[in-house]
Coordinates of N, CA and C in Angstrom, one line a residue:
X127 N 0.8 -1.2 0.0 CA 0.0 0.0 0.0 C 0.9 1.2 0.0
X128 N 0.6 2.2 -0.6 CA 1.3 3.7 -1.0 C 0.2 4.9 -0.2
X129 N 1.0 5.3 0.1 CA -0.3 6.8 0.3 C -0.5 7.5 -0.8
X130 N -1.8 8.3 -0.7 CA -1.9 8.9 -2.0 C -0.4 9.8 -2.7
X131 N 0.0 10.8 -1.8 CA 1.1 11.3 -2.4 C 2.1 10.7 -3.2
X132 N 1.8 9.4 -2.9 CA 2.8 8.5 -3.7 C 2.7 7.8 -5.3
X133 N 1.5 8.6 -5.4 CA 1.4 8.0 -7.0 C 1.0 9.0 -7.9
X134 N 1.6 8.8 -9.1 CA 1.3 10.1 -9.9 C -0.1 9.2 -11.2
X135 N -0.6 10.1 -11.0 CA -1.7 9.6 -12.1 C -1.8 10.9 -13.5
X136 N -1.8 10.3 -14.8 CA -1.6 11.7 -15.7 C -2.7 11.5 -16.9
X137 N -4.2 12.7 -17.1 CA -5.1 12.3 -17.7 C -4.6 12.9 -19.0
X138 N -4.6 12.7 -20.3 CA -4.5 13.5 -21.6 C -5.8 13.7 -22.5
X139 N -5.7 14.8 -23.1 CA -6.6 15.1 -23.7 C -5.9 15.2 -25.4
X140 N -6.5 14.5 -26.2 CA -5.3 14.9 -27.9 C -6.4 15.2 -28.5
X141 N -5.7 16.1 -29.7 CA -6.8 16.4 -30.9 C -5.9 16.9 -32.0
X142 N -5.6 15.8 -32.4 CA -4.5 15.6 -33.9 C -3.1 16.2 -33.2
X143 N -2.2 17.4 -33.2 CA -1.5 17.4 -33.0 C -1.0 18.1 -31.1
X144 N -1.9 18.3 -31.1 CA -2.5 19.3 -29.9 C -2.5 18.4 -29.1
X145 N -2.3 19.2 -27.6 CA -1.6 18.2 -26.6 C -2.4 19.0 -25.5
X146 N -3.2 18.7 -24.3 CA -3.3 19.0 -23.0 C -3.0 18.0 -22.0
X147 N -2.5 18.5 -20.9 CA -2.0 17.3 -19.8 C -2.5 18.3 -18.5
X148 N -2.9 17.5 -18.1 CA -3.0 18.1 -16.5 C -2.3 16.9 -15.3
X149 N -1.5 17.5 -14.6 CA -0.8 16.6 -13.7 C -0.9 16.9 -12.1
X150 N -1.9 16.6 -11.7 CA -2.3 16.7 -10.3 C -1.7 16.1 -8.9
X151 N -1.2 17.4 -8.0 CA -0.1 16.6 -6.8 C -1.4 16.6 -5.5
X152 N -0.6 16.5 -4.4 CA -1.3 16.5 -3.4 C -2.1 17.7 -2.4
X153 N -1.5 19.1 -3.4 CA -2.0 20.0 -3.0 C -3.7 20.2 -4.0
X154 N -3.8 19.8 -4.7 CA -4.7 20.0 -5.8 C -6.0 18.9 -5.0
X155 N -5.3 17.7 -5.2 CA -6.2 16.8 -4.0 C -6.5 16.9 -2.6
X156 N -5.4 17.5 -2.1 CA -6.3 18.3 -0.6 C -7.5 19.0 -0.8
X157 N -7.0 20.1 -1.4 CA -8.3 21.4 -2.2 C -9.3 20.9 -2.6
X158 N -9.4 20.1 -3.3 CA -10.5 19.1 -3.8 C -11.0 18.7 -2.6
X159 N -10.5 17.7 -1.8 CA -11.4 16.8 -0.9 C -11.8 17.9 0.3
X160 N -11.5 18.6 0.2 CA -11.6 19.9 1.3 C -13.1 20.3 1.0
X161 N -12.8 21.1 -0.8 CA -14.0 21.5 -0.7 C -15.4 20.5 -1.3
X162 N -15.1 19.2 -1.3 CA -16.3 18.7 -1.6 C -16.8 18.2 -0.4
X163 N -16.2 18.3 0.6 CA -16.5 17.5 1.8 C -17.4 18.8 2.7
X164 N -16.9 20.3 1.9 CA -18.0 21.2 2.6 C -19.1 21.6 2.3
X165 N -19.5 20.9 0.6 CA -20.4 21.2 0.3 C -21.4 20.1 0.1
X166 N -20.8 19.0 1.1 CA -22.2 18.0 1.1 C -22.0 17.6 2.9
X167 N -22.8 16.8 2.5 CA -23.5 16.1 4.3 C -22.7 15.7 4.9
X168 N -22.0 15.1 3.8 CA -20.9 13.7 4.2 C -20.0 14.3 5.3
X169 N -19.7 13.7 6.3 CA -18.7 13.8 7.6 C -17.4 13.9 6.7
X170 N -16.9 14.9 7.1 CA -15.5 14.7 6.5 C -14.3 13.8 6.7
X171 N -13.6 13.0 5.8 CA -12.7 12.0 5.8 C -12.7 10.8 6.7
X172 N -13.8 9.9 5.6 CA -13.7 8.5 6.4 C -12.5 7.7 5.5
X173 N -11.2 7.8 5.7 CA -10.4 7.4 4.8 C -10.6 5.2 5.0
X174 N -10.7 4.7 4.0 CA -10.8 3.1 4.1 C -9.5 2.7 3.2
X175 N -9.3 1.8 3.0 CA -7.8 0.8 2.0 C -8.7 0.4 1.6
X176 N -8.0 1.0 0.1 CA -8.8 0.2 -1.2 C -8.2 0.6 -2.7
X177 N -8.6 -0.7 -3.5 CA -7.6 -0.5 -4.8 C -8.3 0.7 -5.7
X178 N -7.5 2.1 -5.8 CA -7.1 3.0 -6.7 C -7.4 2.9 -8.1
X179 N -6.8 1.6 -9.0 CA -7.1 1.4 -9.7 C -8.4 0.7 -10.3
X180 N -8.9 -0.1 -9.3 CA -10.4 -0.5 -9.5 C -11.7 0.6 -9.2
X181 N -11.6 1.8 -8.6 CA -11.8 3.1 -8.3 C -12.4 3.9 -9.8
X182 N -11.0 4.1 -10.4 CA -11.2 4.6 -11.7 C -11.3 4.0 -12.8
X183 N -11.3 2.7 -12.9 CA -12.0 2.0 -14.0 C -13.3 1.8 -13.8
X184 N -13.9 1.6 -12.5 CA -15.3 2.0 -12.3 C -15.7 3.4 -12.4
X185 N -15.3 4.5 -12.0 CA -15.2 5.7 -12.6 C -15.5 5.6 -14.1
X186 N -14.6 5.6 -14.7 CA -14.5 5.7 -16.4 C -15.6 4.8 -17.1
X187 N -16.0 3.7 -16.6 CA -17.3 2.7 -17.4 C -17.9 3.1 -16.9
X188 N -18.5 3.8 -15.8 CA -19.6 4.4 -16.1 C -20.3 5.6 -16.4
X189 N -19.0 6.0 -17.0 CA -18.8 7.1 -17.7 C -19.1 6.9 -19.2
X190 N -19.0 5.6 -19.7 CA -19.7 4.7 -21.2 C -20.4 5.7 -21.7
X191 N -21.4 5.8 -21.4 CA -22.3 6.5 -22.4 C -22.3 7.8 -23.1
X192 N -21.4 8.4 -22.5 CA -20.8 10.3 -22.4 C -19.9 10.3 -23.2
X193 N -18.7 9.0 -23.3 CA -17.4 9.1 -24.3 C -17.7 8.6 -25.5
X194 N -18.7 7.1 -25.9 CA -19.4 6.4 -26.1 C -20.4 7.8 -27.5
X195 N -20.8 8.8 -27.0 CA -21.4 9.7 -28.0 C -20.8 10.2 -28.2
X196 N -19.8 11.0 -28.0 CA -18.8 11.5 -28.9 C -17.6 10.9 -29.3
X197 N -17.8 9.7 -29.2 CA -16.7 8.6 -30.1 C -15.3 8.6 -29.6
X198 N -15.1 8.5 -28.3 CA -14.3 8.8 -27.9 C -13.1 8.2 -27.9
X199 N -12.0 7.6 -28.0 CA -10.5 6.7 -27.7 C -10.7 7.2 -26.5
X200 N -10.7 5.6 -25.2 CA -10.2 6.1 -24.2 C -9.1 4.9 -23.9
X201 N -8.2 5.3 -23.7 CA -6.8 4.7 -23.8 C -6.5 4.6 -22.3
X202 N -6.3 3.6 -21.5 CA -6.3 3.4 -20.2 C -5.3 2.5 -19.6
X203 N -4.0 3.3 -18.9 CA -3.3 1.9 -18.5 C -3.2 2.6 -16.4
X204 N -3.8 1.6 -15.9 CA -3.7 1.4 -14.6 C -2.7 0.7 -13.8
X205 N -1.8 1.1 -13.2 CA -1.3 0.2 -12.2 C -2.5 -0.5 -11.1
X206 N -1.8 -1.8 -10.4 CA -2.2 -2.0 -9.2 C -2.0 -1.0 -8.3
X207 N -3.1 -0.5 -7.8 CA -2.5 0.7 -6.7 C -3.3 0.2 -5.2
X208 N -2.8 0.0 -4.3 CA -3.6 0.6 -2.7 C -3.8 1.4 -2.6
X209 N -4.6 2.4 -2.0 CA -4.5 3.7 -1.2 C -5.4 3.7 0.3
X210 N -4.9 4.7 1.1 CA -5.7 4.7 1.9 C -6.4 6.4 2.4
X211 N -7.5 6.3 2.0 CA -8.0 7.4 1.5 C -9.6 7.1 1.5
X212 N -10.5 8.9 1.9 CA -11.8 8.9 1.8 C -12.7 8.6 0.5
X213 N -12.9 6.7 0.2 CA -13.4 6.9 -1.6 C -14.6 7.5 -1.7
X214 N -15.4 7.5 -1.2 CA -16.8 8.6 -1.3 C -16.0 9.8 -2.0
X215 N -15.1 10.3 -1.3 CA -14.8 12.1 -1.9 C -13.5 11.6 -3.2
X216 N -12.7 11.0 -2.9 CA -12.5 10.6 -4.2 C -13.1 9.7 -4.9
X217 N -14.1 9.5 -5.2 CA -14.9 9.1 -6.0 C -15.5 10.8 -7.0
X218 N -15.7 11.3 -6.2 CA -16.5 12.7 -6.6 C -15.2 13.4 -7.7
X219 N -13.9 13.2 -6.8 CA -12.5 13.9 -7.8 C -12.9 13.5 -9.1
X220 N -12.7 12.2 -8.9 CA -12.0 11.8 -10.4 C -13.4 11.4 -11.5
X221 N -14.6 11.8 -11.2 CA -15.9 12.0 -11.4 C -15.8 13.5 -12.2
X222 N -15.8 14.0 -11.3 CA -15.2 15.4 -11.8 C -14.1 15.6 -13.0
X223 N -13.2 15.3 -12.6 CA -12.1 14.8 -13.6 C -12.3 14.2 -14.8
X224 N -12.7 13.3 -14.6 CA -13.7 12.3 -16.1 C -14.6 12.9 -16.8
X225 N -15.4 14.0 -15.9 CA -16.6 14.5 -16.4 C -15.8 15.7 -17.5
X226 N -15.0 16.4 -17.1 CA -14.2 17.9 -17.5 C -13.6 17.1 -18.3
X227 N -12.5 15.9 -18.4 CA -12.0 15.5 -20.3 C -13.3 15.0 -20.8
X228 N -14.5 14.6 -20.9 CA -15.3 14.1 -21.7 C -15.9 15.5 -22.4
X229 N -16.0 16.1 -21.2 CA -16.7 17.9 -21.8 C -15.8 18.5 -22.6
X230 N -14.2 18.6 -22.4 CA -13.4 19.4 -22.9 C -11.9 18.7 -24.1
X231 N -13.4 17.3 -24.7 CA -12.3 16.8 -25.6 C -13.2 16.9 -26.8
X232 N -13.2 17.3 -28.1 CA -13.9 17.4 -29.6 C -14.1 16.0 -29.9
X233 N -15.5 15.6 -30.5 CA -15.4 14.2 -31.2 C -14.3 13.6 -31.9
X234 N -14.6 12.7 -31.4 CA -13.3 11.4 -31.9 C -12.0 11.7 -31.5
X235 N -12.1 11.9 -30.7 CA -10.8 12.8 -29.8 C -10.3 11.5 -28.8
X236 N -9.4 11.5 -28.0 CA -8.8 10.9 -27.0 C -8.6 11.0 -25.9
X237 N -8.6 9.9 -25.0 CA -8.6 10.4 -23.5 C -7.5 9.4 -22.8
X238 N -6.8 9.5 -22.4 CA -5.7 9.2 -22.0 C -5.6 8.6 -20.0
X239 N -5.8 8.1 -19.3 CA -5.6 7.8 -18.6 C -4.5 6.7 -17.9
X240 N -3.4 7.3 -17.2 CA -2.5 6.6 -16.8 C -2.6 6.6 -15.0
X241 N -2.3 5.8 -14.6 CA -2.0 5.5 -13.4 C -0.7 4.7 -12.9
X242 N 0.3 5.6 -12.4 CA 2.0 4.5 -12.5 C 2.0 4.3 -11.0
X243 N 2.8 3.2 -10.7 CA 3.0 3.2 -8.9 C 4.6 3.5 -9.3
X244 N 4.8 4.4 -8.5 CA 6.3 4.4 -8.0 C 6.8 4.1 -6.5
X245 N 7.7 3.5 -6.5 CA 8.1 2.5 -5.4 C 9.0 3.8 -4.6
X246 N 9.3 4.5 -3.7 CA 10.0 5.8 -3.4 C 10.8 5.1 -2.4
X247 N 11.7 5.2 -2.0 CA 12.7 5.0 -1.1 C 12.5 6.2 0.1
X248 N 11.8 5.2 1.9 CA 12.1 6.3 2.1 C 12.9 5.9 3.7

């Protein structure tokens, strides 16, 4: 198991030669779980251990239907990841995340989803 800081995840957006990348650290996911946790019911941070990568592949399928009409390539390589972390509120991130490349990629465009584990020496 890794804590979240420990894994870099990198979404891409292409459209022929055109490149967007967004590469999110642990400040960006604080901020996030911060403020979705203020704007719902939910008690803030019930963190549980759970696989990361089965997280976002459930994420992204059922996301089907949204990439699915605008014809999307979604190109997806997942590590095995652990984390230990609130998935209710990251569930909402990367929801979010998924929702914003499907809105901000042109038909027949590409979506890129990587998830790497790096092993860090500490």
């Amino acid at each position: 198991m890794i804590p979240m800081e420990e894994f870099y995840c990198l979404f891409r957006t292409y459209k022929g030669i055109e490149k967007g990348e967004v590469n999110w650290g642990q400040e960006l996911r604080d901020n996030l779980l911060k403020l979705t946790s203020l704007e719902s019911d939910h008690p803030p941070f019930e963190p549980i251990t759970y696989r990361l990568d089965h997280q976002l592949r459930r994420v992204i399928l059922s996301n089907e239907p949204q990439w699915r009409n605008k014809d999307l390539e979604m190109d997806i390589s997942l590590d095995k990841i652990t984390i230990h972390a609130d998935e209710d509120l990251m569930d909402q991130v990367w929801i979010n995340l998924i929702h914003n490349s499907i809105k901000f990629t042109p038909d027949n465009g590409k979506i890129s989803v990587t998830l790497i584990k790096n092993d860090f020496d500490r």
